[in-house]
């Protein structure tokens, strides 16, 4: 569809079977399509070479919504239904800068293996920064939504572990089993940092894609509104959510971890929750935080990290390497071989190797995809893992 007024030409893709890479485009009024990622129902094959194939831009119909601003890669003969293409005509091909067709390199190194975690004494000091006085949670159920045939949705507020803030929790309870419920505590992708409200959370894309199947399988799901997300959105926090070497990031991380711990405080007050069978479940940003939160919260029985990995860049008290070796409970990691955000060789594999979990109780499954594995695969693996470490649901 040509859009007038100097905008880009946006092709309404259909779900092609993948047709191989084509050149990125440069048209009058636009520097290059290489700088303009398009949100459509498939991603766009590009000419540019990458370490593992060819560049793909723009998110696809089954990607996280923020993926349209991220670069992806895949082997040149990948025939995923996520792939589309754009035909290009260059009026003055000889005047195009060579950078348009240049190879794309993705950062990262294996330096994580060379880092030395802090001593146990120092770690105990770091761990203390996430502690707080265990006061009454002062919880209030603000609303109940029973419209779904599969779950009951409660919106709860309680006193946060810092300041005079109120923490918001969304608790989903399954209808097909009797309490007490095994419960999965969710730490979301970075999309939650850029939305202004958690109202109608069960319509927000992360819920139907990453959480609804857990409820249908008979387990409860807790989705906290962490500091910086949804109604508690903080533009400054969103700018450094994946870590940087500032005190501001350390303080942000401390509040996120306290929100997680405070959420468990609340679950322990409920007779309909099996507080002995709690699981950490992190997706993307949440998978990345899975190197830290489970190291300082001992009330969890297992962790599931979907699209997680190590990524340097934080002060020592907030750096993943000082925590990941202290995660000792069972961990399932599910990742993509062609991930450009958290690359397999420099991020995913080091995280898995450095986990303190015994080899018999940690599993890494890698798929021929980019950041998030296929849904049918992660559903199967997650439910089997929960059965194994929390016990089957009646």
GROMACS .gro file of C-alpha atoms in nm, residues 29-336:
model
  308
   29UNK     CA    1   1.267   1.073   0.091
   30UNK     CA    2   1.395   0.779   0.296
   31UNK     CA    3   1.752   0.709   0.398
   32UNK     CA    4   1.698   0.336   0.352
   33UNK     CA    5   1.455   0.071   0.454
   34UNK     CA    6   1.743  -0.063   0.659
   35UNK     CA    7   1.665   0.212   0.911
   36UNK     CA    8   1.288   0.168   0.903
   37UNK     CA    9   1.156  -0.154   1.049
   38UNK     CA   10   0.806  -0.236   0.932
   39UNK     CA   11   0.538  -0.400   1.143
   40UNK     CA   12   0.343  -0.641   0.924
   41UNK     CA   13   0.221  -0.995   0.939
   42UNK     CA   14   0.556  -1.134   0.824
   43UNK     CA   15   0.912  -1.017   0.866
   44UNK     CA   16   1.114  -0.895   0.567
   45UNK     CA   17   1.400  -1.090   0.409
   46UNK     CA   18   1.699  -0.864   0.340
   47UNK     CA   19   2.014  -0.906   0.135
   48UNK     CA   20   2.257  -0.836   0.417
   49UNK     CA   21   2.464  -1.127   0.542
   50UNK     CA   22   2.471  -1.214   0.913
   51UNK     CA   23   2.682  -1.455   1.119
   52UNK     CA   24   2.422  -1.729   1.066
   53UNK     CA   25   2.257  -1.645   0.736
   54UNK     CA   26   2.069  -1.336   0.621
   55UNK     CA   27   1.908  -1.040   0.789
   56UNK     CA   28   1.534  -1.028   0.860
   57UNK     CA   29   1.365  -0.705   0.967
   58UNK     CA   30   1.027  -0.628   1.117
   59UNK     CA   31   0.826  -0.859   1.339
   60UNK     CA   32   0.603  -1.138   1.212
   61UNK     CA   33   0.248  -1.235   1.297
   62UNK     CA   34   0.362  -1.464   1.581
   63UNK     CA   35   0.649  -1.254   1.723
   64UNK     CA   36   0.647  -1.044   2.037
   65UNK     CA   37   0.508  -0.707   1.933
   66UNK     CA   38   0.832  -0.520   2.004
   67UNK     CA   39   1.023  -0.742   1.762
   68UNK     CA   40   0.938  -0.515   1.470
   69UNK     CA   41   1.209  -0.278   1.595
   70UNK     CA   42   1.469  -0.555   1.634
   71UNK     CA   43   1.698  -0.727   1.386
   72UNK     CA   44   1.664  -1.100   1.326
   73UNK     CA   45   1.857  -1.355   1.125
   74UNK     CA   46   1.800  -1.697   0.971
   75UNK     CA   47   1.972  -1.930   0.722
   76UNK     CA   48   1.918  -1.808   0.365
   77UNK     CA   49   1.706  -2.111   0.280
   78UNK     CA   50   1.480  -2.081   0.584
   79UNK     CA   51   1.119  -2.137   0.473
   80UNK     CA   52   0.938  -2.025   0.786
   81UNK     CA   53   0.583  -1.890   0.745
   82UNK     CA   54   0.721  -1.584   0.929
   83UNK     CA   55   0.915  -1.475   0.619
   84UNK     CA   56   0.807  -1.232   0.349
   85UNK     CA   57   0.983  -1.011   0.097
   86UNK     CA   58   0.969  -0.671  -0.072
   87UNK     CA   59   1.056  -0.616  -0.437
   88UNK     CA   60   1.281  -0.317  -0.498
   89UNK     CA   61   1.364  -0.084  -0.787
   90UNK     CA   62   1.665   0.146  -0.755
   91UNK     CA   63   1.635   0.451  -0.987
   92UNK     CA   64   2.001   0.546  -0.927
   93UNK     CA   65   2.164   0.222  -0.821
   94UNK     CA   66   2.517   0.354  -0.878
   95UNK     CA   67   2.462   0.627  -0.617
   96UNK     CA   68   2.359   0.395  -0.334
   97UNK     CA   69   2.597   0.379  -0.035
   98UNK     CA   70   2.763   0.042   0.008
   99UNK     CA   71   2.650   0.036   0.371
  100UNK     CA   72   2.299  -0.056   0.255
  101UNK     CA   73   2.425  -0.398   0.150
  102UNK     CA   74   2.687  -0.444   0.423
  103UNK     CA   75   2.698  -0.750   0.645
  104UNK     CA   76   2.535  -0.716   0.986
  105UNK     CA   77   2.739  -0.825   1.286
  106UNK     CA   78   2.581  -0.893   1.622
  107UNK     CA   79   2.775  -0.815   1.937
  108UNK     CA   80   2.873  -1.042   2.222
  109UNK     CA   81   3.170  -1.241   2.343
  110UNK     CA   82   3.241  -1.548   2.550
  111UNK     CA   83   3.397  -1.333   2.824
  112UNK     CA   84   3.132  -1.452   3.071
  113UNK     CA   85   3.335  -1.770   3.115
  114UNK     CA   86   3.638  -1.563   3.214
  115UNK     CA   87   3.459  -1.356   3.479
  116UNK     CA   88   3.503  -1.454   3.842
  117UNK     CA   89   3.194  -1.429   4.063
  118UNK     CA   90   3.235  -1.248   4.392
  119UNK     CA   91   3.309  -1.445   4.709
  120UNK     CA   92   3.032  -1.585   4.924
  121UNK     CA   93   3.089  -1.314   5.185
  122UNK     CA   94   3.050  -1.038   4.927
  123UNK     CA   95   2.749  -1.210   4.773
  124UNK     CA   96   2.574  -1.210   5.110
  125UNK     CA   97   2.618  -0.832   5.119
  126UNK     CA   98   2.473  -0.803   4.769
  127UNK     CA   99   2.185  -1.030   4.864
  128UNK     CA  100   2.099  -0.811   5.162
  129UNK     CA  101   2.014  -0.517   4.934
  130UNK     CA  102   1.696  -0.707   4.835
  131UNK     CA  103   1.586  -0.758   5.197
  132UNK     CA  104   1.312  -0.559   5.373
  133UNK     CA  105   1.107  -0.563   5.691
  134UNK     CA  106   0.834  -0.828   5.673
  135UNK     CA  107   0.532  -0.616   5.756
  136UNK     CA  108   0.166  -0.703   5.699
  137UNK     CA  109   0.093  -0.703   5.326
  138UNK     CA  110  -0.233  -0.513   5.387
  139UNK     CA  111  -0.387  -0.670   5.078
  140UNK     CA  112  -0.717  -0.583   4.916
  141UNK     CA  113  -0.895  -0.768   4.634
  142UNK     CA  114  -0.999  -0.477   4.413
  143UNK     CA  115  -1.198  -0.677   4.158
  144UNK     CA  116  -1.295  -1.027   4.043
  145UNK     CA  117  -1.366  -1.124   3.684
  146UNK     CA  118  -1.535  -1.462   3.633
  147UNK     CA  119  -1.625  -1.426   3.264
  148UNK     CA  120  -1.375  -1.687   3.146
  149UNK     CA  121  -1.481  -2.051   3.153
  150UNK     CA  122  -1.121  -2.151   3.232
  151UNK     CA  123  -1.011  -1.913   3.508
  152UNK     CA  124  -1.109  -1.655   3.769
  153UNK     CA  125  -0.915  -1.326   3.752
  154UNK     CA  126  -0.850  -1.125   4.068
  155UNK     CA  127  -0.687  -0.783   4.075
  156UNK     CA  128  -0.518  -0.727   4.412
  157UNK     CA  129  -0.330  -0.437   4.568
  158UNK     CA  130  -0.094  -0.457   4.866
  159UNK     CA  131   0.178  -0.256   5.035
  160UNK     CA  132   0.503  -0.263   4.841
  161UNK     CA  133   0.828  -0.339   5.023
  162UNK     CA  134   0.953   0.017   4.977
  163UNK     CA  135   0.821   0.371   5.007
  164UNK     CA  136   0.446   0.422   5.035
  165UNK     CA  137   0.365   0.249   4.706
  166UNK     CA  138   0.096  -0.010   4.639
  167UNK     CA  139   0.194  -0.318   4.442
  168UNK     CA  140  -0.064  -0.448   4.193
  169UNK     CA  141  -0.104  -0.822   4.139
  170UNK     CA  142  -0.311  -1.006   3.880
  171UNK     CA  143  -0.391  -1.353   4.010
  172UNK     CA  144  -0.551  -1.606   3.776
  173UNK     CA  145  -0.703  -1.917   3.937
  174UNK     CA  146  -0.792  -2.228   3.733
  175UNK     CA  147  -1.151  -2.350   3.735
  176UNK     CA  148  -1.082  -2.712   3.646
  177UNK     CA  149  -0.903  -2.823   3.968
  178UNK     CA  150  -0.956  -2.789   4.340
  179UNK     CA  151  -0.728  -2.578   4.562
  180UNK     CA  152  -0.466  -2.545   4.691
  181UNK     CA  153  -0.315  -2.445   4.356
  182UNK     CA  154   0.040  -2.482   4.237
  183UNK     CA  155   0.136  -2.133   4.119
  184UNK     CA  156   0.359  -1.996   3.844
  185UNK     CA  157   0.491  -1.642   3.905
  186UNK     CA  158   0.548  -1.463   3.576
  187UNK     CA  159   0.818  -1.209   3.495
  188UNK     CA  160   0.728  -1.063   3.154
  189UNK     CA  161   0.907  -0.944   2.845
  190UNK     CA  162   1.005  -0.581   2.808
  191UNK     CA  163   0.673  -0.501   2.639
  192UNK     CA  164   0.519  -0.452   2.984
  193UNK     CA  165   0.754  -0.155   3.035
  194UNK     CA  166   0.598   0.031   2.744
  195UNK     CA  167   0.225  -0.016   2.811
  196UNK     CA  168   0.037   0.228   3.031
  197UNK     CA  169  -0.225  -0.004   3.181
  198UNK     CA  170  -0.273  -0.366   3.286
  199UNK     CA  171  -0.650  -0.338   3.253
  200UNK     CA  172  -0.794  -0.639   3.066
  201UNK     CA  173  -0.462  -0.814   3.113
  202UNK     CA  174  -0.599  -1.141   2.977
  203UNK     CA  175  -0.628  -0.964   2.639
  204UNK     CA  176  -0.269  -0.835   2.649
  205UNK     CA  177  -0.074  -1.049   2.401
  206UNK     CA  178   0.162  -1.208   2.655
  207UNK     CA  179  -0.126  -1.365   2.845
  208UNK     CA  180  -0.290  -1.572   2.566
  209UNK     CA  181   0.047  -1.667   2.415
  210UNK     CA  182   0.261  -1.741   2.720
  211UNK     CA  183   0.025  -1.800   3.013
  212UNK     CA  184  -0.325  -1.922   2.924
  213UNK     CA  185  -0.212  -2.280   2.864
  214UNK     CA  186  -0.078  -2.302   3.221
  215UNK     CA  187  -0.422  -2.218   3.362
  216UNK     CA  188  -0.598  -2.462   3.133
  217UNK     CA  189  -0.356  -2.725   3.263
  218UNK     CA  190  -0.476  -2.657   3.619
  219UNK     CA  191  -0.217  -2.425   3.773
  220UNK     CA  192  -0.258  -2.069   3.900
  221UNK     CA  193  -0.066  -1.780   3.743
  222UNK     CA  194   0.046  -1.465   3.923
  223UNK     CA  195   0.135  -1.165   3.702
  224UNK     CA  196   0.267  -0.879   3.921
  225UNK     CA  197   0.275  -0.523   3.791
  226UNK     CA  198   0.644  -0.470   3.863
  227UNK     CA  199   0.792  -0.126   3.915
  228UNK     CA  200   0.834   0.045   3.580
  229UNK     CA  201   0.560  -0.157   3.408
  230UNK     CA  202   0.198  -0.081   3.312
  231UNK     CA  203   0.036   0.160   3.564
  232UNK     CA  204   0.370   0.189   3.739
  233UNK     CA  205   0.548   0.278   3.418
  234UNK     CA  206   0.869   0.480   3.448
  235UNK     CA  207   1.026   0.613   3.128
  236UNK     CA  208   1.367   0.639   3.293
  237UNK     CA  209   1.349   0.277   3.411
  238UNK     CA  210   1.250   0.156   3.065
  239UNK     CA  211   1.564   0.316   2.920
  240UNK     CA  212   1.795   0.080   3.112
  241UNK     CA  213   1.588  -0.226   3.190
  242UNK     CA  214   1.850  -0.466   3.050
  243UNK     CA  215   2.122  -0.322   3.269
  244UNK     CA  216   2.384  -0.051   3.261
  245UNK     CA  217   2.662   0.059   3.492
  246UNK     CA  218   2.458   0.317   3.683
  247UNK     CA  219   2.322   0.341   4.034
  248UNK     CA  220   1.984   0.414   3.877
  249UNK     CA  221   1.975   0.068   3.722
  250UNK     CA  222   2.083  -0.098   4.048
  251UNK     CA  223   1.801   0.079   4.232
  252UNK     CA  224   1.552  -0.020   3.964
  253UNK     CA  225   1.662  -0.385   3.985
  254UNK     CA  226   1.630  -0.381   4.364
  255UNK     CA  227   1.269  -0.262   4.340
  256UNK     CA  228   1.181  -0.527   4.078
  257UNK     CA  229   1.324  -0.805   4.295
  258UNK     CA  230   1.146  -0.675   4.605
  259UNK     CA  231   0.819  -0.673   4.408
  260UNK     CA  232   0.874  -1.038   4.320
  261UNK     CA  233   0.953  -1.134   4.679
  262UNK     CA  234   0.659  -0.933   4.812
  263UNK     CA  235   0.431  -1.118   4.570
  264UNK     CA  236   0.531  -1.444   4.737
  265UNK     CA  237   0.464  -1.287   5.076
  266UNK     CA  238   0.107  -1.237   4.958
  267UNK     CA  239   0.069  -1.588   4.815
  268UNK     CA  240   0.171  -1.728   5.153
  269UNK     CA  241  -0.133  -1.560   5.311
  270UNK     CA  242  -0.379  -1.749   5.088
  271UNK     CA  243  -0.516  -2.086   5.189
  272UNK     CA  244  -0.607  -2.165   4.827
  273UNK     CA  245  -0.240  -2.139   4.715
  274UNK     CA  246   0.012  -2.420   4.758
  275UNK     CA  247   0.303  -2.203   4.873
  276UNK     CA  248   0.533  -2.506   4.876
  277UNK     CA  249   0.502  -2.543   4.498
  278UNK     CA  250   0.593  -2.213   4.335
  279UNK     CA  251   0.769  -2.173   4.000
  280UNK     CA  252   0.955  -1.880   3.842
  281UNK     CA  253   0.866  -1.824   3.476
  282UNK     CA  254   1.048  -1.552   3.284
  283UNK     CA  255   1.011  -1.459   2.918
  284UNK     CA  256   1.276  -1.249   2.738
  285UNK     CA  257   1.345  -0.972   2.995
  286UNK     CA  258   1.205  -1.210   3.256
  287UNK     CA  259   1.433  -1.486   3.126
  288UNK     CA  260   1.728  -1.252   3.160
  289UNK     CA  261   1.628  -1.173   3.520
  290UNK     CA  262   1.615  -1.548   3.583
  291UNK     CA  263   1.989  -1.529   3.647
  292UNK     CA  264   1.930  -1.299   3.947
  293UNK     CA  265   1.589  -1.333   4.114
  294UNK     CA  266   1.603  -1.711   4.183
  295UNK     CA  267   1.949  -1.662   4.338
  296UNK     CA  268   1.805  -1.441   4.613
  297UNK     CA  269   1.461  -1.601   4.659
  298UNK     CA  270   1.468  -1.946   4.820
  299UNK     CA  271   1.091  -2.008   4.820
  300UNK     CA  272   1.093  -2.128   4.458
  301UNK     CA  273   1.109  -2.493   4.354
  302UNK     CA  274   1.205  -2.443   3.989
  303UNK     CA  275   1.260  -2.188   3.711
  304UNK     CA  276   1.158  -2.174   3.345
  305UNK     CA  277   1.351  -1.927   3.128
  306UNK     CA  278   1.206  -1.863   2.782
  307UNK     CA  279   1.443  -1.659   2.566
  308UNK     CA  280   1.683  -1.582   2.853
  309UNK     CA  281   2.058  -1.534   2.865
  310UNK     CA  282   2.351  -1.335   3.004
  311UNK     CA  283   2.422  -0.980   2.897
  312UNK     CA  284   2.700  -0.773   3.050
  313UNK     CA  285   2.665  -0.417   3.162
  314UNK     CA  286   2.588  -0.341   3.527
  315UNK     CA  287   2.760  -0.246   3.848
  316UNK     CA  288   2.898  -0.549   4.039
  317UNK     CA  289   2.605  -0.557   4.285
  318UNK     CA  290   2.362  -0.589   3.991
  319UNK     CA  291   2.571  -0.796   3.750
  320UNK     CA  292   2.435  -1.135   3.646
  321UNK     CA  293   2.767  -1.317   3.680
  322UNK     CA  294   2.760  -1.261   4.058
  323UNK     CA  295   2.422  -1.432   4.087
  324UNK     CA  296   2.386  -1.699   3.820
  325UNK     CA  297   2.621  -1.946   3.990
  326UNK     CA  298   2.406  -1.916   4.304
  327UNK     CA  299   2.092  -2.041   4.126
  328UNK     CA  300   2.080  -2.403   4.239
  329UNK     CA  301   1.725  -2.528   4.190
  330UNK     CA  302   1.604  -2.706   3.871
  331UNK     CA  303   1.608  -2.482   3.561
  332UNK     CA  304   1.461  -2.528   3.213
  333UNK     CA  305   1.593  -2.296   2.940
  334UNK     CA  306   1.425  -2.268   2.598
  335UNK     CA  307   1.604  -2.058   2.337
  336UNK     CA  308   1.650  -1.992   1.966
   0.00000   0.00000   0.00000
